[in-house]
Coordinates of N, CA and C in Angstrom, one line a residue:
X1 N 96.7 120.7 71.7 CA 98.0 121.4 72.0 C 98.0 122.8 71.4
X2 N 97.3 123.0 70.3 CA 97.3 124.5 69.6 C 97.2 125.6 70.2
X3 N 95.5 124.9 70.9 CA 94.9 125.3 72.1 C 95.4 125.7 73.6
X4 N 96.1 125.1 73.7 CA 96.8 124.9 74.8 C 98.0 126.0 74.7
X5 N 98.6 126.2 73.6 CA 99.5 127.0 73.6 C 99.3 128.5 73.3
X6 N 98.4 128.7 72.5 CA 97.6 130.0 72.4 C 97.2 130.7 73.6
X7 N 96.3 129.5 74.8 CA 96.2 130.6 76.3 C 97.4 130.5 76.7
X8 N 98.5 129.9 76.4 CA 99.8 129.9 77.8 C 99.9 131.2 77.4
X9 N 100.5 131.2 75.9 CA 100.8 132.8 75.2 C 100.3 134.1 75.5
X10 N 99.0 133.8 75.5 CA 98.0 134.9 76.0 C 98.2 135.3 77.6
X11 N 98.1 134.4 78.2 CA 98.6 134.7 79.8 C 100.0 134.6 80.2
X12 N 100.6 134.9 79.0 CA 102.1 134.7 79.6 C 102.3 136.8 79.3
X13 N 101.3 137.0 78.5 CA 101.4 138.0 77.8 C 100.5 139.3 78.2
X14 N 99.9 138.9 79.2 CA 98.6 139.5 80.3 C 99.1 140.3 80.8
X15 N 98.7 141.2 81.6 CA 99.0 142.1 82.7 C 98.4 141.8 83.7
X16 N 96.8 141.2 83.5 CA 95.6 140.9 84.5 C 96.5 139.8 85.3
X17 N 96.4 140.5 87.0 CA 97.5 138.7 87.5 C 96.5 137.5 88.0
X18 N 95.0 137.7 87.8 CA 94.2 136.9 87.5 C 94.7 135.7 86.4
X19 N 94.7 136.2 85.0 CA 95.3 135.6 83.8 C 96.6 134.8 83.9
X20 N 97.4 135.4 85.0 CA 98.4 134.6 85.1 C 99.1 133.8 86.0
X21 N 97.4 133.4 87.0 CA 97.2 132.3 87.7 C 97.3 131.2 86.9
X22 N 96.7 131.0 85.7 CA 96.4 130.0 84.8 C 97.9 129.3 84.4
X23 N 99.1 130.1 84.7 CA 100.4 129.9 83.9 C 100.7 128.6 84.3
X24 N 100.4 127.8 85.5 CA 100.9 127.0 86.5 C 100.2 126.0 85.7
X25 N 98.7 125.7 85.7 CA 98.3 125.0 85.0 C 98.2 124.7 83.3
X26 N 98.5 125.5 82.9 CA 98.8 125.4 81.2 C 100.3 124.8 81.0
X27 N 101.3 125.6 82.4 CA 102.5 125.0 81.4 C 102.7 123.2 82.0
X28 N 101.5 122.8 82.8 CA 101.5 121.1 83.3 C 101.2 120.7 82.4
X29 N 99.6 121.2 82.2 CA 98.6 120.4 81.0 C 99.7 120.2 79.6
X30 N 100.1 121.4 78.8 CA 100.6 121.4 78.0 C 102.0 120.3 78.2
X31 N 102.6 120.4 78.9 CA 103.9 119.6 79.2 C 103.4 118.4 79.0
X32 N 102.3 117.7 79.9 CA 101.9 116.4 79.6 C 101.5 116.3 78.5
X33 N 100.6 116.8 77.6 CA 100.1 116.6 76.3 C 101.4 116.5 75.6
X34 N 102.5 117.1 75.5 CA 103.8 116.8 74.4 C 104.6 115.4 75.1
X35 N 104.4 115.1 76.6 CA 104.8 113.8 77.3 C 104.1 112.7 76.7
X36 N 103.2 112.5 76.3 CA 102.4 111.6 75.9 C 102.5 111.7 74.1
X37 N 102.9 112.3 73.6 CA 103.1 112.6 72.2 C 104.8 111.9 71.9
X38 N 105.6 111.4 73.2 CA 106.5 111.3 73.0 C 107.7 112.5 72.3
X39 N 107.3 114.0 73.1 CA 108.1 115.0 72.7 C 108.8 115.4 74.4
X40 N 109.7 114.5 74.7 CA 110.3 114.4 75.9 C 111.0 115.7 76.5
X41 N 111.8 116.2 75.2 CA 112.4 117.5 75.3 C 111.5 118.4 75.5
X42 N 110.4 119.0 74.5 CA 109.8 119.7 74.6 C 108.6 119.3 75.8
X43 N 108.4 118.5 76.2 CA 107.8 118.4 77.6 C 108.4 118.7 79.1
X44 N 109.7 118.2 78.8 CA 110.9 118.5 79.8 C 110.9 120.1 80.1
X45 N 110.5 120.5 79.4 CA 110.6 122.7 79.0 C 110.0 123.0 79.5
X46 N 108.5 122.6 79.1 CA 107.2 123.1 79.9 C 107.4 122.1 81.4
X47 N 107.7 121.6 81.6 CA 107.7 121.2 83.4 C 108.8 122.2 83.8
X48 N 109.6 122.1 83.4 CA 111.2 123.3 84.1 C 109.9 124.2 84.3
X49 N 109.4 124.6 83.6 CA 108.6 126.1 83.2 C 108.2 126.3 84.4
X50 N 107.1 125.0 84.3 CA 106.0 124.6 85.6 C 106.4 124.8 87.4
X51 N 107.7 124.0 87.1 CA 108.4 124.1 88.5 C 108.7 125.3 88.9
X52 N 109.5 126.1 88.0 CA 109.9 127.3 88.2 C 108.8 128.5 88.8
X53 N 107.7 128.7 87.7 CA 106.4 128.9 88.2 C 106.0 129.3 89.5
X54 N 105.9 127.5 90.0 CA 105.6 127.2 91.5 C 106.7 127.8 92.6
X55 N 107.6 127.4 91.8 CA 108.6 127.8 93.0 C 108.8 129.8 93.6
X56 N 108.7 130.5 92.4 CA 108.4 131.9 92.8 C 107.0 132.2 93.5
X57 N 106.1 131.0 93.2 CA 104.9 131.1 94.4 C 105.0 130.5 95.7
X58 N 105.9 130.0 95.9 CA 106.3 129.3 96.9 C 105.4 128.1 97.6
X59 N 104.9 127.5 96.2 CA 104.1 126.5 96.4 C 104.4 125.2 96.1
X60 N 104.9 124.7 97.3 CA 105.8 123.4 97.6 C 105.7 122.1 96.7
X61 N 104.5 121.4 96.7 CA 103.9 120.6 96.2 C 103.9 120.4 94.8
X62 N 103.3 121.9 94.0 CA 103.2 121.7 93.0 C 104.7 122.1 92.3
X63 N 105.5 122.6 93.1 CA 106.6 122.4 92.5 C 107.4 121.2 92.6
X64 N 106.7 120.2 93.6 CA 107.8 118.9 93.8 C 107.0 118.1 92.3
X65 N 105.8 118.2 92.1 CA 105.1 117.7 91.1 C 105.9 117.6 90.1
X66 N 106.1 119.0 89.5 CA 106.7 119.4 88.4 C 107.9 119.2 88.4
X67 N 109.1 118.7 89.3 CA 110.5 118.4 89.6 C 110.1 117.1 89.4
X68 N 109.4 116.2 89.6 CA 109.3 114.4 89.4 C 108.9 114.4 87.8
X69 N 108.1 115.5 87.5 CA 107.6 115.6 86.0 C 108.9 115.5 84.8
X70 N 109.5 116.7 85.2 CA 111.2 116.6 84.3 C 111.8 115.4 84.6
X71 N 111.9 114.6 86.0 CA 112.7 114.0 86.1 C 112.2 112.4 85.1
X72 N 110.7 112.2 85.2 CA 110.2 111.7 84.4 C 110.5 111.6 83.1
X73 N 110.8 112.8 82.6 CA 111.1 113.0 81.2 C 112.4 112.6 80.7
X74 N 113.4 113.2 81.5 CA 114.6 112.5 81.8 C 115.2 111.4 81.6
X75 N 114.0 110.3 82.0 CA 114.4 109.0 82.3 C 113.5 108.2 80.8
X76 N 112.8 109.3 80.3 CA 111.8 108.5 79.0 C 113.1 108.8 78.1
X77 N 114.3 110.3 78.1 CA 115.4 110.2 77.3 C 116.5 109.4 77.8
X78 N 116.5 108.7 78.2 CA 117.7 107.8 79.4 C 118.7 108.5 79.7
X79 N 118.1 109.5 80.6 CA 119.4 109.9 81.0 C 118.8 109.4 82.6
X80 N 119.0 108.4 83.0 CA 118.6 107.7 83.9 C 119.8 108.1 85.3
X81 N 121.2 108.4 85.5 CA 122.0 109.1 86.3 C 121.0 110.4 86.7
X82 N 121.0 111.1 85.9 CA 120.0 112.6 86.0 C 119.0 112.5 86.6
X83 N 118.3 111.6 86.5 CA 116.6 111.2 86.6 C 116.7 110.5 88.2
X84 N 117.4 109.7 88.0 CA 117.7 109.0 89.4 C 117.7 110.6 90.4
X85 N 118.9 111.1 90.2 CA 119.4 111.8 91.3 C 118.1 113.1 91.8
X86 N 117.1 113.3 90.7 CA 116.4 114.0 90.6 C 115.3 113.6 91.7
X87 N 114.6 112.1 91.2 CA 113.5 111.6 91.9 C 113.8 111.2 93.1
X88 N 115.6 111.0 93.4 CA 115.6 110.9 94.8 C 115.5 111.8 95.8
X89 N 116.2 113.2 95.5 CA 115.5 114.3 96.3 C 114.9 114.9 95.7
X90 N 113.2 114.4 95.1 CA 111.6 114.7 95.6 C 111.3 113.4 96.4
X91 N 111.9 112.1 96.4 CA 111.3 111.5 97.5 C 111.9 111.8 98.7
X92 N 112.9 112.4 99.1 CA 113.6 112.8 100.2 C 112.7 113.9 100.6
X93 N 112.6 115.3 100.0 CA 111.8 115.8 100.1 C 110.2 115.9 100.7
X94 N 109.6 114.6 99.5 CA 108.3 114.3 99.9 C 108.3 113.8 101.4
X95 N 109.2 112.7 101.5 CA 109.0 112.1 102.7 C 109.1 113.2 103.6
X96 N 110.3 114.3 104.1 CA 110.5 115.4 104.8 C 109.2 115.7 105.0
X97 N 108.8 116.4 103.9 CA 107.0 116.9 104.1 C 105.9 115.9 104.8
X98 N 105.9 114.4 104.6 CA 104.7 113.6 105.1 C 104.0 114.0 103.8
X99 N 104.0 113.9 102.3 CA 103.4 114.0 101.4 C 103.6 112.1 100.6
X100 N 102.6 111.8 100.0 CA 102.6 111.0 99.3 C 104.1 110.3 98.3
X101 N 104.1 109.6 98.4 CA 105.9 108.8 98.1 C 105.4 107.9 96.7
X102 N 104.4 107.5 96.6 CA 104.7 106.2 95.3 C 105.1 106.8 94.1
X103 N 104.0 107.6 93.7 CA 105.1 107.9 92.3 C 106.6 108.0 92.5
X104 N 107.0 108.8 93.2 CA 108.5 109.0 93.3 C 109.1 107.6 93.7
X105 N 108.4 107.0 94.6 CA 109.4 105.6 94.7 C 109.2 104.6 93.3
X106 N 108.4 105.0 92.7 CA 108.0 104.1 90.9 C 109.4 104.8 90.3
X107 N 109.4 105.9 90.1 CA 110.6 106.6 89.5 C 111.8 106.3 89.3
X108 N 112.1 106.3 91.1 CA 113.0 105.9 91.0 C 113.6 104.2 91.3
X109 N 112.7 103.5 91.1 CA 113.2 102.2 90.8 C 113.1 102.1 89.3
X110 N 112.4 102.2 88.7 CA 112.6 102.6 87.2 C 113.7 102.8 86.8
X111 N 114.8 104.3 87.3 CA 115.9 104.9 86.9 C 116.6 103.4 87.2
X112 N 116.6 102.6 88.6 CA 117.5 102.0 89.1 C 117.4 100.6 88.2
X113 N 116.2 100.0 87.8 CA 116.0 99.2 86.9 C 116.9 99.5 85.9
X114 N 116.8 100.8 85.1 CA 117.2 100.5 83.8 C 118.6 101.0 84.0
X115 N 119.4 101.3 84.8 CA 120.8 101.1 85.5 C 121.5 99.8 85.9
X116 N 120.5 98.8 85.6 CA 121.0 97.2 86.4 C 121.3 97.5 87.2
X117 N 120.1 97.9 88.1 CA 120.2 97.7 89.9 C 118.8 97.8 90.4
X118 N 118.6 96.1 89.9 CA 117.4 95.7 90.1 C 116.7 95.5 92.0
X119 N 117.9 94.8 92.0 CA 118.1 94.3 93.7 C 117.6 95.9 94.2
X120 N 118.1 96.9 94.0 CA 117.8 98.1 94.8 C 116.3 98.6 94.8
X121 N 116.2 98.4 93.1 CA 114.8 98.7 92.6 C 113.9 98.0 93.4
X122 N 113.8 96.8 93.7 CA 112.6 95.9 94.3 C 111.6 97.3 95.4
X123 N 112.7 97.4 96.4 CA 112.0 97.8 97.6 C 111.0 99.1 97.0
X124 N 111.4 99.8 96.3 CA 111.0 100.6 95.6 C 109.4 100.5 95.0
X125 N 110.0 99.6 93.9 CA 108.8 98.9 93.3 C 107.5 98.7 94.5
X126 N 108.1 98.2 95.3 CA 106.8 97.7 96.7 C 106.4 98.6 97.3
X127 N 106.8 99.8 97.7 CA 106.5 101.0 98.0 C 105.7 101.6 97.2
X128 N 105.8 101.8 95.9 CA 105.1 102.1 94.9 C 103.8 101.7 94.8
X129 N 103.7 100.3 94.6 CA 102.5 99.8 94.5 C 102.2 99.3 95.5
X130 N 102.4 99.8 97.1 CA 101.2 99.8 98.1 C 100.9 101.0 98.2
X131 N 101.5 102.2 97.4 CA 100.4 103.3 97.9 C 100.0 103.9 96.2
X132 N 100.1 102.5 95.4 CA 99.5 103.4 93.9 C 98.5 102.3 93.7
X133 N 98.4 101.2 93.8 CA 97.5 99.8 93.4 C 96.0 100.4 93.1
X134 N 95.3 101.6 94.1 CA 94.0 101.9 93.9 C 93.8 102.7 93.2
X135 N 94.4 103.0 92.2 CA 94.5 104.3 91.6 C 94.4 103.8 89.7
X136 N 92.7 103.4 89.8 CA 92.8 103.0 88.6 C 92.6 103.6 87.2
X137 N 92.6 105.0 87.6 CA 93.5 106.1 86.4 C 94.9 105.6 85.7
X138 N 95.8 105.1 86.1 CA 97.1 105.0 85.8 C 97.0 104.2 84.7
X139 N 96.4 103.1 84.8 CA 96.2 102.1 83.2 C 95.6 103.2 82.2
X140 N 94.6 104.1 82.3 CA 94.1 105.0 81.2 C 95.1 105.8 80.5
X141 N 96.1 106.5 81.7 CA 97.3 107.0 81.1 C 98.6 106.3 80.3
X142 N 98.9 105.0 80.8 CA 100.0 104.6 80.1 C 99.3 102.8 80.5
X143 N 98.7 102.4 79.5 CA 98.2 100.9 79.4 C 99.3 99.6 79.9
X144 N 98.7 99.0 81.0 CA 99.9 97.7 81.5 C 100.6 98.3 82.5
X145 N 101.0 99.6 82.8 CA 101.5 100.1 83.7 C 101.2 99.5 85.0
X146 N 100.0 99.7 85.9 CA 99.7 99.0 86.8 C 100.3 97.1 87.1
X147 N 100.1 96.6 85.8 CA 100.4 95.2 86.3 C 101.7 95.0 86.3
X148 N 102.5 96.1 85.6 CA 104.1 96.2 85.8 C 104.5 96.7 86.9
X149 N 103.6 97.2 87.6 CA 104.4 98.1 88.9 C 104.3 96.8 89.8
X150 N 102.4 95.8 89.7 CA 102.2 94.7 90.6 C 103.8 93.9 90.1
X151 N 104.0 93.3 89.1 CA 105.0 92.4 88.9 C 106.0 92.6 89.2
X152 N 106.6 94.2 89.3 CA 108.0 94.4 89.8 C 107.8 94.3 91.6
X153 N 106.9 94.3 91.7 CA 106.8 94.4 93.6 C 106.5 93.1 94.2
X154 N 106.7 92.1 92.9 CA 106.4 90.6 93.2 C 105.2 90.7 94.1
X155 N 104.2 91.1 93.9 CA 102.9 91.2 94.0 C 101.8 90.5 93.1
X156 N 102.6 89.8 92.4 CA 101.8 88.5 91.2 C 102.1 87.2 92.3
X157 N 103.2 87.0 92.9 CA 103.3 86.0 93.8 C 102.5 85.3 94.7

């Protein structure tokens, strides 16, 4: 993370607009490295950052990325109302585009889970893990994840 924050610094601080290609990627990496440290706030900052970034480049994707990333964060502080409303339009969105949906439908059955609104959650959950099940990075990042996404989609059945 030292590391990480020293080049943001440096390329936030550049003139070369080479150097501050990099901004998009430092302020993810970094975001996730304090996400995984359990520094929610300070992760939530660097994604806003991230989104924002994208969005003056007008590069769709990596800014819907970075909008599921906060909303993510969001929901690790329970502010699960916030998080919900968030992940539901980037899945509105995604869908709009024909881009990839499971993360965002994980999301937001998650928010709806931890709302007691399991019933809503399910369909969610199943969406999720038919287009995340092959993706067997996800256990490396957050351990048991995968068999939780299988169990919420009654996919142990």
């Amino acid at each position: 993370l030292a590391w990480s924050e020293k080049a943001m610094k440096l390329a936030e601080r550049s003139e070369d607009p080479n150097c501050k290609l990099w901004l998009g990627t430092l302020y993810n990496n970094r975001g996730w490295g304090l996400f995984y440290l359990g520094r929610y706030e300070d992760a939530m900052a660097l994604h806003a950052k991230c989104r924002a970034w994208h969005e003056e480049r007008g590069n769709v994707e990596p800014a819907l990325i970075s909008t599921w990333a906060v909303g993510k964060c969001l929901r690790k502080l329970e502010r699960y109302e916030e998080a919900l409303a968030m992940q539901q339009e980037v899945l509105a969105e995604r869908e709009k585009r024909e881009l990839g949906t499971g993360f965002a439908h994980e999301e937001v059955a998650e928010n709806l889970l931890a709302l007691g609104r399991a019933e809503e959650a399910t369909p969610h959950f199943v969406k999720a893990w038919e287009q995340l099940k092959e993706l067997s990075w996800i256990d490396a990042d957050e351990p048991g994840r995968a068999a939780r996404l299988r169990k919420l989609a009654g996919a142990d059945d």
